[in-house]
Amino acid sequence: MFARRKKLYSGSLIFDTVNIVILFAFFVITIYPFYYIFIYSISIPAEANRGNVVFLPAGFTLQNYVQVFRLKGIARATFISAARSVIGTLITLFCCSFAAYLVTKERLRFRKLIYRFLVITMYLEAGLIPWYLTMQLYGFSDNFLLYIIPSAVQAYFVILFKVYFESIPASLEESAEIDGAGYMTRFWKIVIPTSIPILATVAIFSLVNQWNTWYDNYFLVRSESLMTLQLKLKSFLDQVNYLVQMLKSGQTNIDPNRILTPTAVRMTVTMVITFPILLVYPILQRYFVKGIMMGAIKG
Amino acid sequence: MTKRRKYDDQLLIMAIPFCLLALAISYVPIAGWALSLFRYKPGLDILKGQVGEFVGFHWFAFLLRDSNIPGVLINTLSISFFSLFGSVVSVIFALLLTEVRSKWYKRFIQTTTTLPNFISWIIIYSVAFSLFSNEGVINTIIAALGGAGKVRILDNARVTWTFMSLMNIWKGAGWGAIIYLATIAGIDQELYEAARIDGANRLKLALHITWPGISETFLVLMLLSVSNILRTGMDQYLMFWNGAVASKITVLDYYTYQIAMKSQSFNYSYATAVGMLKSIVSVALLFTVNAIAKKVRGNSLV
């Protein structure tokens, strides 16, 4: 009896160990690429260029970061990306939450119809050209509004807000209604303060989306002054290919020992774009989880 | 109780702006599908009624004769199909993760593996380029170990489908596991207690309690992925596309972009027709899948 229990226990121990190792492999496969880019970005470019950065940085410098921000357009692009993320998210939060608040009101005429009208947008996909031409028609090409207006009302967020608002006890609002408070007042003073978790969930979704989106910039914005950080990196990637090609064919005399190599630029800019996400997401990951669960239940 | 009317039109007035916004952003572009009936060229002013010569269903007939379409469809379906294995990876990952006893380790692994989901394809391309290009880490390591020759991935058409699918799985598998973890957390703990008393070991618990608990979710998500099989998106392919792999990486979404903006013809009308058919087929698939799900489990997905 004792021997049998011991055997069971040891089998379990082997499994636990193997399991931990397998999961650790998942972790390495996910994180190593980011780690690699990080150590490259803090390596001395000329050293790193020799290909000896694999597990540890080659030397240590923060010069890459300082230099990269001196490159034409990087600081501006960072500002544009941050601006679209923050302003776009505020607009999305207001529009989606207020629209959802309205459709929870029984006294809204055509309530069901309006809700469906908003939700169906989730399944509408006109395609690249109709989208492109429509945005042009509205004057959104080379316009900051392109980043913040089309994303204002999003069906998925409206659903999340509506589900949450419906769980708020009606009695909370009723007492304010008796005191003569209008819809706007009740929305700001009662509904919003009780909905912090869902506001945080949607805010994070929206911030990450905004920070990552680049196709609008790619297709409709030519102006340098409105370029986002993502597209800046894309242009560097394209240029790097070009530079590498040039170096190979020897048609240029770029000094290999110059402070900033194309690869170092690329690695550093990649890190600059990834940092905000790295910072924001582990802290608020639980909100994501809640968000998708709510969406999955009610969807 | 105060007497009041059934409806308060103040609410309706406040709701109208949001409806107009949704109309302008999501519904109006659908009207652009009408361009598929014309020979529209960029530069024509739609507002002045200039949409080009009316050609009826010319572009739809053209699509049937387009010799690129079969290859593009095969690429789209292949990459989507291989990417479906991501759901399997997510399930296995979730099952392994629930067996971890240390709460700290579990949380740590879960948090780190969801990271790629929050990264744009531009960054992922940048990462992939660092690893897999001729000067990338993989080839550096091979050279350091004395290996001859280079491993070609980014510009090797033979591995494109596999590589694109693996990138999809790498990006999404950790995130996909979250829904299973949450479902597992919702399974009645008494089931496990009862089975343990009956002498079931962990493998048996996983096979007879945990898996049945998540199998329905798995099926539903699988069905949803199937309905999205044509919707690969464009970001990934815009980044990874290059001439050497063109024949294997050009998916439907990318092809639309190509015929409209990358070719000499700037064929907006044909691109509209292709995009329109893709949308209609996708929605039809979704409704079919939804109907199947309704039959199987009694309630609908959407």
Tab-separated table of N, CA and C in Angstrom, chain A residues 182-233:
chain	number	residue	atom	x	y	z
A	182	GLY	N	-31.009	64.788	-15.048
A	182	GLY	CA	-31.222	64.377	-16.438
A	182	GLY	C	-30.363	63.178	-16.793
A	183	TYR	N	-30.535	62.690	-18.046
A	183	TYR	CA	-29.781	61.504	-18.466
A	183	TYR	C	-28.279	61.724	-18.396
A	184	MET	N	-27.848	62.880	-18.890
A	184	MET	CA	-26.414	63.170	-18.914
A	184	MET	C	-25.823	63.159	-17.511
A	185	THR	N	-26.502	63.836	-16.595
A	185	THR	CA	-26.024	63.899	-15.219
A	185	THR	C	-25.946	62.503	-14.617
A	186	ARG	N	-27.018	61.727	-14.837
A	186	ARG	CA	-27.028	60.377	-14.272
A	186	ARG	C	-25.924	59.521	-14.880
A	187	PHE	N	-25.713	59.706	-16.182
A	187	PHE	CA	-24.662	58.950	-16.856
A	187	PHE	C	-23.298	59.256	-16.248
A	188	TRP	N	-23.006	60.550	-16.084
A	188	TRP	CA	-21.685	60.939	-15.579
A	188	TRP	C	-21.535	60.669	-14.089
A	189	LYS	N	-22.611	60.964	-13.325
A	189	LYS	CA	-22.469	60.926	-11.860
A	189	LYS	C	-22.709	59.532	-11.279
A	190	ILE	N	-23.499	58.705	-11.958
A	190	ILE	CA	-23.842	57.410	-11.376
A	190	ILE	C	-23.318	56.236	-12.196
A	191	VAL	N	-23.615	56.233	-13.486
A	191	VAL	CA	-23.239	55.072	-14.295
A	191	VAL	C	-21.721	54.959	-14.464
A	192	ILE	N	-21.088	56.061	-14.847
A	192	ILE	CA	-19.643	56.011	-15.089
A	192	ILE	C	-18.856	55.606	-13.836
A	193	PRO	N	-19.104	56.239	-12.666
A	193	PRO	CA	-18.322	55.842	-11.487
A	193	PRO	C	-18.511	54.373	-11.076
A	194	THR	N	-19.654	53.778	-11.403
A	194	THR	CA	-19.836	52.378	-11.024
A	194	THR	C	-19.310	51.414	-12.096
A	195	SER	N	-18.782	51.962	-13.184
A	195	SER	CA	-18.373	51.095	-14.296
A	195	SER	C	-16.877	51.117	-14.562
A	196	ILE	N	-16.109	51.413	-13.557
A	196	ILE	CA	-14.661	51.516	-13.757
A	196	ILE	C	-14.046	50.235	-14.360
A	197	PRO	N	-14.419	49.041	-13.894
A	197	PRO	CA	-13.787	47.841	-14.470
A	197	PRO	C	-13.986	47.715	-15.974
A	198	ILE	N	-15.201	47.957	-16.437
A	198	ILE	CA	-15.449	47.802	-17.876
A	198	ILE	C	-14.802	48.949	-18.651
A	199	LEU	N	-14.776	50.142	-18.053
A	199	LEU	CA	-14.089	51.259	-18.712
A	199	LEU	C	-12.610	50.935	-18.881
A	200	ALA	N	-12.026	50.352	-17.864
A	200	ALA	CA	-10.606	49.992	-17.943
A	200	ALA	C	-10.383	48.934	-19.012
A	201	THR	N	-11.271	47.932	-19.050
A	201	THR	CA	-11.139	46.876	-20.056
A	201	THR	C	-11.142	47.466	-21.460
A	202	VAL	N	-12.168	48.252	-21.747
A	202	VAL	CA	-12.294	48.819	-23.096
A	202	VAL	C	-11.148	49.786	-23.375
A	203	ALA	N	-10.758	50.556	-22.356
A	203	ALA	CA	-9.662	51.513	-22.557
A	203	ALA	C	-8.395	50.779	-22.987
A	204	ILE	N	-8.107	49.667	-22.331
A	204	ILE	CA	-6.887	48.936	-22.665
A	204	ILE	C	-6.970	48.336	-24.073
A	205	PHE	N	-8.116	47.726	-24.368
A	205	PHE	CA	-8.304	47.186	-25.721
A	205	PHE	C	-8.052	48.279	-26.748
A	206	SER	N	-8.687	49.420	-26.511
A	206	SER	CA	-8.625	50.502	-27.478
A	206	SER	C	-7.212	51.093	-27.576
A	207	LEU	N	-6.568	51.279	-26.437
A	207	LEU	CA	-5.202	51.831	-26.448
A	207	LEU	C	-4.272	50.953	-27.270
A	208	VAL	N	-4.331	49.647	-27.012
A	208	VAL	CA	-3.440	48.731	-27.729
A	208	VAL	C	-3.771	48.728	-29.225
A	209	ASN	N	-5.074	48.705	-29.544
A	209	ASN	CA	-5.471	48.758	-30.958
A	209	ASN	C	-4.927	50.006	-31.635
A	210	GLN	N	-5.143	51.141	-30.980
A	210	GLN	CA	-4.714	52.405	-31.570
A	210	GLN	C	-3.207	52.432	-31.758
A	211	TRP	N	-2.509	51.987	-30.767
A	211	TRP	CA	-1.045	52.015	-30.819
A	211	TRP	C	-0.537	51.128	-31.958
A	212	ASN	N	-1.239	50.008	-32.200
A	212	ASN	CA	-0.788	49.043	-33.201
A	212	ASN	C	-1.284	49.295	-34.612
A	213	THR	N	-2.366	50.064	-34.748
A	213	THR	CA	-2.965	50.206	-36.082
A	213	THR	C	-2.070	51.016	-37.005
A	214	TRP	N	-1.935	50.552	-38.227
A	214	TRP	CA	-1.102	51.301	-39.169
A	214	TRP	C	-1.656	51.314	-40.574
A	215	TYR	N	-2.665	50.454	-40.872
A	215	TYR	CA	-3.112	50.416	-42.258
A	215	TYR	C	-3.762	51.736	-42.673
A	216	ASP	N	-4.441	52.421	-41.737
A	216	ASP	CA	-5.043	53.710	-42.096
A	216	ASP	C	-3.950	54.706	-42.489
A	217	ASN	N	-2.894	54.713	-41.693
A	217	ASN	CA	-1.742	55.552	-41.992
A	217	ASN	C	-1.129	55.159	-43.343
A	218	TYR	N	-0.990	53.865	-43.556
A	218	TYR	CA	-0.342	53.337	-44.756
A	218	TYR	C	-1.103	53.724	-46.022
A	219	PHE	N	-2.418	53.588	-45.986
A	219	PHE	CA	-3.183	53.813	-47.205
A	219	PHE	C	-3.587	55.267	-47.414
A	220	LEU	N	-3.824	55.999	-46.345
A	220	LEU	CA	-4.472	57.298	-46.528
A	220	LEU	C	-3.669	58.519	-46.087
A	221	VAL	N	-2.540	58.302	-45.422
A	221	VAL	CA	-1.788	59.460	-44.955
A	221	VAL	C	-0.416	59.485	-45.617
A	222	ARG	N	-0.164	60.497	-46.390
A	222	ARG	CA	1.139	60.640	-47.037
A	222	ARG	C	2.016	61.622	-46.255
A	223	SER	N	1.349	62.539	-45.557
A	223	SER	CA	2.055	63.621	-44.885
A	223	SER	C	2.999	63.088	-43.800
A	224	GLU	N	4.264	63.517	-43.867
A	224	GLU	CA	5.288	63.110	-42.897
A	224	GLU	C	4.886	63.492	-41.476
A	225	SER	N	4.237	64.655	-41.340
A	225	SER	CA	3.963	65.171	-40.002
A	225	SER	C	2.874	64.377	-39.291
A	226	LEU	N	2.141	63.515	-40.027
A	226	LEU	CA	1.093	62.715	-39.389
A	226	LEU	C	1.476	61.237	-39.318
A	227	MET	N	2.726	60.936	-39.620
A	227	MET	CA	3.169	59.550	-39.655
A	227	MET	C	3.226	58.963	-38.250
A	228	THR	N	2.711	57.722	-38.106
A	228	THR	CA	2.762	57.075	-36.802
A	228	THR	C	4.079	56.314	-36.644
A	229	LEU	N	4.365	55.948	-35.400
A	229	LEU	CA	5.608	55.254	-35.099
A	229	LEU	C	5.678	53.897	-35.814
A	230	GLN	N	4.535	53.229	-35.893
A	230	GLN	CA	4.492	51.929	-36.573
A	230	GLN	C	4.944	52.064	-38.023
A	231	LEU	N	4.394	53.062	-38.707
A	231	LEU	CA	4.729	53.204	-40.124
A	231	LEU	C	6.174	53.658	-40.295
A	232	LYS	N	6.634	54.415	-39.310
A	232	LYS	CA	8.038	54.839	-39.330
A	232	LYS	C	8.927	53.592	-39.302
A	233	LEU	N	8.585	52.670	-38.425
A	233	LEU	CA	9.367	51.427	-38.344
A	233	LEU	C	9.280	50.672	-39.663
